[in-house]
């Protein structure tokens, strides 16, 4: 970790520089979605995984693909289907003939990469989902008693389609908690639509050049973790997260009525890391309340479990989190 | 680092001062707004009732508003921490200054902290604390000024003419009641001083009397003042009624009349007529037979005493002149039905009960009580006296005792009369005070037509616009409380004119009688007795005119 002010300043400048370069590179192909891109990159530099949710055709896969090309990292894609087996994801041992005879050798699965696109993750069976999610947490694969660490950096960008629910296996809450952010990809507006058609309808699609490496991302993560957070800001963050629990005395009425379980400390960790990155991007060397509040919704929305009443009323967790933030003193 | 700190501290100092000044203004304007609104509310409460707002209200509200403003300002005064938060908010510094202060306090100076300090110092260096407006929001100022402009005339509005007049009358009433109370206290004290001896003190309890007059309070409320004087009057009336011995006085009046008929007993009769019972008692004492005197003289005195006793007995056995004729019957006894000797069985009780009902609850005792009884005893004692009898000495002793008893009764009556006179005097004074208060005051603003607008023309075109002077209050008595003034306190039996109330009573008696004689649960003998009694009364009344002139 950098110690002198000059080195820290240099690292911070480099963080911003690399971040912006990657963002610009992605923006060559992806139209609009600035916030999604920023949040995906923040999750990436914080070492987290992202769950993207949106109807088909909005560019979720394209975003991940473009990002992998922009950072010069090994990219894999798994199209999740109900018949996909855990071995298809993490790899398996195969019998191979060698000089002296036959031996079992580990054949790595597609998770052995830096960026994994888990497309339509909710179509796989829970068994397969849990195999991937364990890998996401441990960043290693254990097969036949042997642990095979994954390359760093490793992050998963999973997508899921909210409209076709038949034949799907919704991710359990415990597994959803492993995702750093859950992002909703929205339908582009008229101008963005037009730009998408212009960029993708021609003979020559935009060229994406690699502008950063895996090392750069790891360095950025180290830089980010050094950004100081004032105790008052941290208290503010904790109050927000605690307020999502209906049992907490500071919880607003909506939380008490519609929420079954609130966000875990992992959610607070995600907010803190993302806030630090956001502070650096804003050219600041400290985290502010605005940073915390800006990333809170993306970090907490999938960590709050609604009660039956909340589900029946069609309450959105986004609204609950926004309400909590508005009511913060 | 230290230069960063200095820059930030300097900036925070400036922010603090500006913020404190801004807070002061806003608190002052807020307090002024609240005070003006409160004064308007209070002022309206007074004005709608016609009163002026008391100056103490204005002073209290203003001083309370100032005190509250001072307290609020002291509590909200900015310190470094508050100034940092305010600066972050006001200049959108995104918690830079607050974080800087906290990091500095924790002694964090390396790496990112150093960069943060430098960045904060650079950011605040370009800021001017003068941008913080000290003046409160213009809208609030306008609101405060507007409310103050409204509050000023509301609070300084004079009271209405009616209220002025009422207040003046209240002041006058207060003074008058104070003077009247003093007057009554002096009068009562005088009465108490004049009350000599324990016998009189038994009749007029000085402590009670003093308490009654001391309970009187000077008040501006005329009705309340009248009520308290009425209470005093009632107390005095009750005290007087408690002392009355009407039957004895009536008896003495009759005796006085009887004694006035003869030359030798006229002086004594005159004394009784003039109610000089103490001197009359002395005269009776003088009539006591004394052993020191010669026998002839004693015999003469005894004969005189016997004659006197006869006269008194005649008067005592005649409750009053007959109702239709003032002339008594030839034997000196009344010929009307009230003579107990003429009554049938049970008739005497009924008659007494009838008298009792007619006279009300304060009716005098039965005839054989008090003086009547003593006269009867005297008559009985002298009846047995014979000039040549053996029990001469014994009768003399008995007569002495009877005359002593009679004298005591007369003296007691004299004391009662004197006490009654004194209470009556106080009562008259109380009545004068009430009448003084009850006289309507001439209002400063006369009602009716304005000066010069009146006319003696009997024809009026349209409705006359008359000026109301507000004197339209009415004193209403509460039904069923207070002394009745329609009570007949003393009257000679049969001499007064019959009134409607007595006629109604008569009808009541007739109805009661008729229903009584028809009742089956009453024994036949009793019903017959009652029937006979009323028949005799009826016969007597009918036969009364021929008896008026027995010479015919």
PDB file of N, CA, C and O in Angstrom, chain B residues 90-124:
ATOM      1  N   UNK B  90     -23.750  24.315   3.370  1.00  0.00           N
ATOM      2  CA  UNK B  90     -23.971  25.571   2.661  1.00  0.00           C
ATOM      3  C   UNK B  90     -23.132  25.655   1.385  1.00  0.00           C
ATOM      4  O   UNK B  90     -23.635  26.056   0.333  1.00  0.00           O
ATOM      5  N   UNK B  91     -21.846  25.262   1.484  1.00  0.00           N
ATOM      6  CA  UNK B  91     -20.954  25.367   0.316  1.00  0.00           C
ATOM      7  C   UNK B  91     -20.862  24.058  -0.462  1.00  0.00           C
ATOM      8  O   UNK B  91     -20.034  23.952  -1.363  1.00  0.00           O
ATOM      9  N   UNK B  92     -21.709  23.095  -0.115  1.00  0.00           N
ATOM     10  CA  UNK B  92     -21.714  21.778  -0.786  1.00  0.00           C
ATOM     11  C   UNK B  92     -20.307  21.178  -0.816  1.00  0.00           C
ATOM     12  O   UNK B  92     -19.794  20.820  -1.878  1.00  0.00           O
ATOM     13  N   UNK B  93     -19.703  21.088   0.312  1.00  0.00           N
ATOM     14  CA  UNK B  93     -18.334  20.571   0.417  1.00  0.00           C
ATOM     15  C   UNK B  93     -18.296  19.059   0.626  1.00  0.00           C
ATOM     16  O   UNK B  93     -17.224  18.490   0.788  1.00  0.00           O
ATOM     17  N   UNK B  94     -19.446  18.438   0.618  1.00  0.00           N
ATOM     18  CA  UNK B  94     -19.563  16.980   0.700  1.00  0.00           C
ATOM     19  C   UNK B  94     -18.756  16.418   1.878  1.00  0.00           C
ATOM     20  O   UNK B  94     -17.856  15.592   1.691  1.00  0.00           O
ATOM     21  N   UNK B  95     -19.052  16.951   3.026  1.00  0.00           N
ATOM     22  CA  UNK B  95     -18.468  16.474   4.295  1.00  0.00           C
ATOM     23  C   UNK B  95     -16.952  16.633   4.367  1.00  0.00           C
ATOM     24  O   UNK B  95     -16.300  15.994   5.202  1.00  0.00           O
ATOM     25  N   UNK B  96     -16.402  17.497   3.551  1.00  0.00           N
ATOM     26  CA  UNK B  96     -14.939  17.683   3.560  1.00  0.00           C
ATOM     27  C   UNK B  96     -14.466  18.243   4.892  1.00  0.00           C
ATOM     28  O   UNK B  96     -13.538  17.714   5.510  1.00  0.00           O
ATOM     29  N   UNK B  97     -15.099  19.335   5.314  1.00  0.00           N
ATOM     30  CA  UNK B  97     -14.635  20.023   6.515  1.00  0.00           C
ATOM     31  C   UNK B  97     -14.864  19.144   7.750  1.00  0.00           C
ATOM     32  O   UNK B  97     -13.988  19.034   8.613  1.00  0.00           O
ATOM     33  N   UNK B  98     -16.029  18.512   7.807  1.00  0.00           N
ATOM     34  CA  UNK B  98     -16.329  17.641   8.959  1.00  0.00           C
ATOM     35  C   UNK B  98     -15.316  16.501   9.023  1.00  0.00           C
ATOM     36  O   UNK B  98     -14.760  16.219  10.094  1.00  0.00           O
ATOM     37  N   UNK B  99     -15.091  15.854   7.873  1.00  0.00           N
ATOM     38  CA  UNK B  99     -14.130  14.744   7.849  1.00  0.00           C
ATOM     39  C   UNK B  99     -12.742  15.240   8.241  1.00  0.00           C
ATOM     40  O   UNK B  99     -12.040  14.587   9.020  1.00  0.00           O
ATOM     41  N   UNK B 100     -12.370  16.411   7.711  1.00  0.00           N
ATOM     42  CA  UNK B 100     -11.048  16.972   8.029  1.00  0.00           C
ATOM     43  C   UNK B 100     -10.902  17.162   9.549  1.00  0.00           C
ATOM     44  O   UNK B 100      -9.888  16.793  10.142  1.00  0.00           O
ATOM     45  N   UNK B 101     -11.930  17.758  10.144  1.00  0.00           N
ATOM     46  CA  UNK B 101     -11.875  18.006  11.595  1.00  0.00           C
ATOM     47  C   UNK B 101     -11.721  16.699  12.369  1.00  0.00           C
ATOM     48  O   UNK B 101     -10.909  16.608  13.295  1.00  0.00           O
ATOM     49  N   UNK B 102     -12.487  15.701  11.961  1.00  0.00           N
ATOM     50  CA  UNK B 102     -12.436  14.431  12.690  1.00  0.00           C
ATOM     51  C   UNK B 102     -11.100  13.723  12.477  1.00  0.00           C
ATOM     52  O   UNK B 102     -10.521  13.188  13.425  1.00  0.00           O
ATOM     53  N   UNK B 103     -10.615  13.745  11.233  1.00  0.00           N
ATOM     54  CA  UNK B 103      -9.312  13.101  10.965  1.00  0.00           C
ATOM     55  C   UNK B 103      -8.209  13.807  11.751  1.00  0.00           C
ATOM     56  O   UNK B 103      -7.317  13.160  12.313  1.00  0.00           O
ATOM     57  N   UNK B 104      -8.280  15.148  11.790  1.00  0.00           N
ATOM     58  CA  UNK B 104      -7.262  15.918  12.531  1.00  0.00           C
ATOM     59  C   UNK B 104      -7.319  15.568  14.014  1.00  0.00           C
ATOM     60  O   UNK B 104      -6.281  15.411  14.664  1.00  0.00           O
ATOM     61  N   UNK B 105      -8.556  15.482  14.503  1.00  0.00           N
ATOM     62  CA  UNK B 105      -8.700  15.168  15.927  1.00  0.00           C
ATOM     63  C   UNK B 105      -8.144  13.782  16.244  1.00  0.00           C
ATOM     64  O   UNK B 105      -7.636  13.542  17.347  1.00  0.00           O
ATOM     65  N   UNK B 106      -8.233  12.863  15.265  1.00  0.00           N
ATOM     66  CA  UNK B 106      -7.708  11.506  15.483  1.00  0.00           C
ATOM     67  C   UNK B 106      -6.208  11.432  15.215  1.00  0.00           C
ATOM     68  O   UNK B 106      -5.589  10.374  15.387  1.00  0.00           O
ATOM     69  N   UNK B 107      -5.636  12.543  14.751  1.00  0.00           N
ATOM     70  CA  UNK B 107      -4.187  12.585  14.491  1.00  0.00           C
ATOM     71  C   UNK B 107      -3.776  11.852  13.233  1.00  0.00           C
ATOM     72  O   UNK B 107      -2.624  11.448  13.090  1.00  0.00           O
ATOM     73  N   UNK B 108      -4.732  11.669  12.306  1.00  0.00           N
ATOM     74  CA  UNK B 108      -4.399  10.998  11.043  1.00  0.00           C
ATOM     75  C   UNK B 108      -3.802  12.026  10.094  1.00  0.00           C
ATOM     76  O   UNK B 108      -4.452  13.016   9.755  1.00  0.00           O
ATOM     77  N   UNK B 109      -2.569  11.768   9.678  1.00  0.00           N
ATOM     78  CA  UNK B 109      -1.923  12.785   8.834  1.00  0.00           C
ATOM     79  C   UNK B 109      -1.243  12.171   7.603  1.00  0.00           C
ATOM     80  O   UNK B 109      -0.768  12.895   6.749  1.00  0.00           O
ATOM     81  N   UNK B 110      -1.173  10.871   7.534  1.00  0.00           N
ATOM     82  CA  UNK B 110      -0.404  10.257   6.455  1.00  0.00           C
ATOM     83  C   UNK B 110      -1.320   9.906   5.285  1.00  0.00           C
ATOM     84  O   UNK B 110      -2.550   9.824   5.444  1.00  0.00           O
ATOM     85  N   UNK B 111      -0.676   9.691   4.128  1.00  0.00           N
ATOM     86  CA  UNK B 111      -1.364   9.186   2.943  1.00  0.00           C
ATOM     87  C   UNK B 111      -2.606   9.970   2.551  1.00  0.00           C
ATOM     88  O   UNK B 111      -2.549  11.187   2.348  1.00  0.00           O
ATOM     89  N   UNK B 112      -3.679   9.242   2.444  1.00  0.00           N
ATOM     90  CA  UNK B 112      -4.937   9.847   2.012  1.00  0.00           C
ATOM     91  C   UNK B 112      -5.362  11.004   2.931  1.00  0.00           C
ATOM     92  O   UNK B 112      -5.945  11.978   2.473  1.00  0.00           O
ATOM     93  N   UNK B 113      -5.051  10.882   4.223  1.00  0.00           N
ATOM     94  CA  UNK B 113      -5.460  11.914   5.179  1.00  0.00           C
ATOM     95  C   UNK B 113      -4.770  13.236   4.865  1.00  0.00           C
ATOM     96  O   UNK B 113      -5.373  14.310   4.940  1.00  0.00           O
ATOM     97  N   UNK B 114      -3.511  13.113   4.514  1.00  0.00           N
ATOM     98  CA  UNK B 114      -2.771  14.324   4.150  1.00  0.00           C
ATOM     99  C   UNK B 114      -3.374  14.960   2.903  1.00  0.00           C
ATOM    100  O   UNK B 114      -3.567  16.181   2.830  1.00  0.00           O
ATOM    101  N   UNK B 115      -3.696  14.104   1.937  1.00  0.00           N
ATOM    102  CA  UNK B 115      -4.314  14.615   0.706  1.00  0.00           C
ATOM    103  C   UNK B 115      -5.678  15.250   1.017  1.00  0.00           C
ATOM    104  O   UNK B 115      -6.033  16.286   0.452  1.00  0.00           O
ATOM    105  N   UNK B 116      -6.390  14.611   1.894  1.00  0.00           N
ATOM    106  CA  UNK B 116      -7.729  15.128   2.247  1.00  0.00           C
ATOM    107  C   UNK B 116      -7.595  16.499   2.905  1.00  0.00           C
ATOM    108  O   UNK B 116      -8.355  17.416   2.604  1.00  0.00           O
ATOM    109  N   UNK B 117      -6.618  16.634   3.803  1.00  0.00           N
ATOM    110  CA  UNK B 117      -6.411  17.912   4.489  1.00  0.00           C
ATOM    111  C   UNK B 117      -6.043  18.990   3.485  1.00  0.00           C
ATOM    112  O   UNK B 117      -6.582  20.113   3.524  1.00  0.00           O
ATOM    113  N   UNK B 118      -5.147  18.655   2.598  1.00  0.00           N
ATOM    114  CA  UNK B 118      -4.729  19.648   1.606  1.00  0.00           C
ATOM    115  C   UNK B 118      -5.905  20.034   0.702  1.00  0.00           C
ATOM    116  O   UNK B 118      -6.142  21.202   0.433  1.00  0.00           O
ATOM    117  N   UNK B 119      -6.638  19.010   0.304  1.00  0.00           N
ATOM    118  CA  UNK B 119      -7.789  19.279  -0.571  1.00  0.00           C
ATOM    119  C   UNK B 119      -8.829  20.161   0.128  1.00  0.00           C
ATOM    120  O   UNK B 119      -9.351  21.106  -0.479  1.00  0.00           O
ATOM    121  N   UNK B 120      -9.069  19.863   1.394  1.00  0.00           N
ATOM    122  CA  UNK B 120     -10.051  20.656   2.142  1.00  0.00           C
ATOM    123  C   UNK B 120      -9.574  22.096   2.282  1.00  0.00           C
ATOM    124  O   UNK B 120     -10.339  23.050   2.070  1.00  0.00           O
ATOM    125  N   UNK B 121      -8.290  22.241   2.605  1.00  0.00           N
ATOM    126  CA  UNK B 121      -7.747  23.596   2.760  1.00  0.00           C
ATOM    127  C   UNK B 121      -7.846  24.358   1.450  1.00  0.00           C
ATOM    128  O   UNK B 121      -8.193  25.550   1.435  1.00  0.00           O
ATOM    129  N   UNK B 122      -7.571  23.671   0.359  1.00  0.00           N
ATOM    130  CA  UNK B 122      -7.658  24.331  -0.955  1.00  0.00           C
ATOM    131  C   UNK B 122      -9.097  24.721  -1.278  1.00  0.00           C
ATOM    132  O   UNK B 122      -9.350  25.795  -1.810  1.00  0.00           O
ATOM    133  N   UNK B 123     -10.008  23.837  -0.919  1.00  0.00           N
ATOM    134  CA  UNK B 123     -11.412  24.119  -1.240  1.00  0.00           C
ATOM    135  C   UNK B 123     -11.939  25.295  -0.423  1.00  0.00           C
ATOM    136  O   UNK B 123     -12.648  26.144  -0.955  1.00  0.00           O
ATOM    137  N   UNK B 124     -11.583  25.328   0.860  1.00  0.00           N
ATOM    138  CA  UNK B 124     -12.125  26.422   1.685  1.00  0.00           C
ATOM    139  C   UNK B 124     -11.414  27.736   1.399  1.00  0.00           C
ATOM    140  O   UNK B 124     -11.960  28.814   1.657  1.00  0.00           O
TER     141      UNK B 124
END
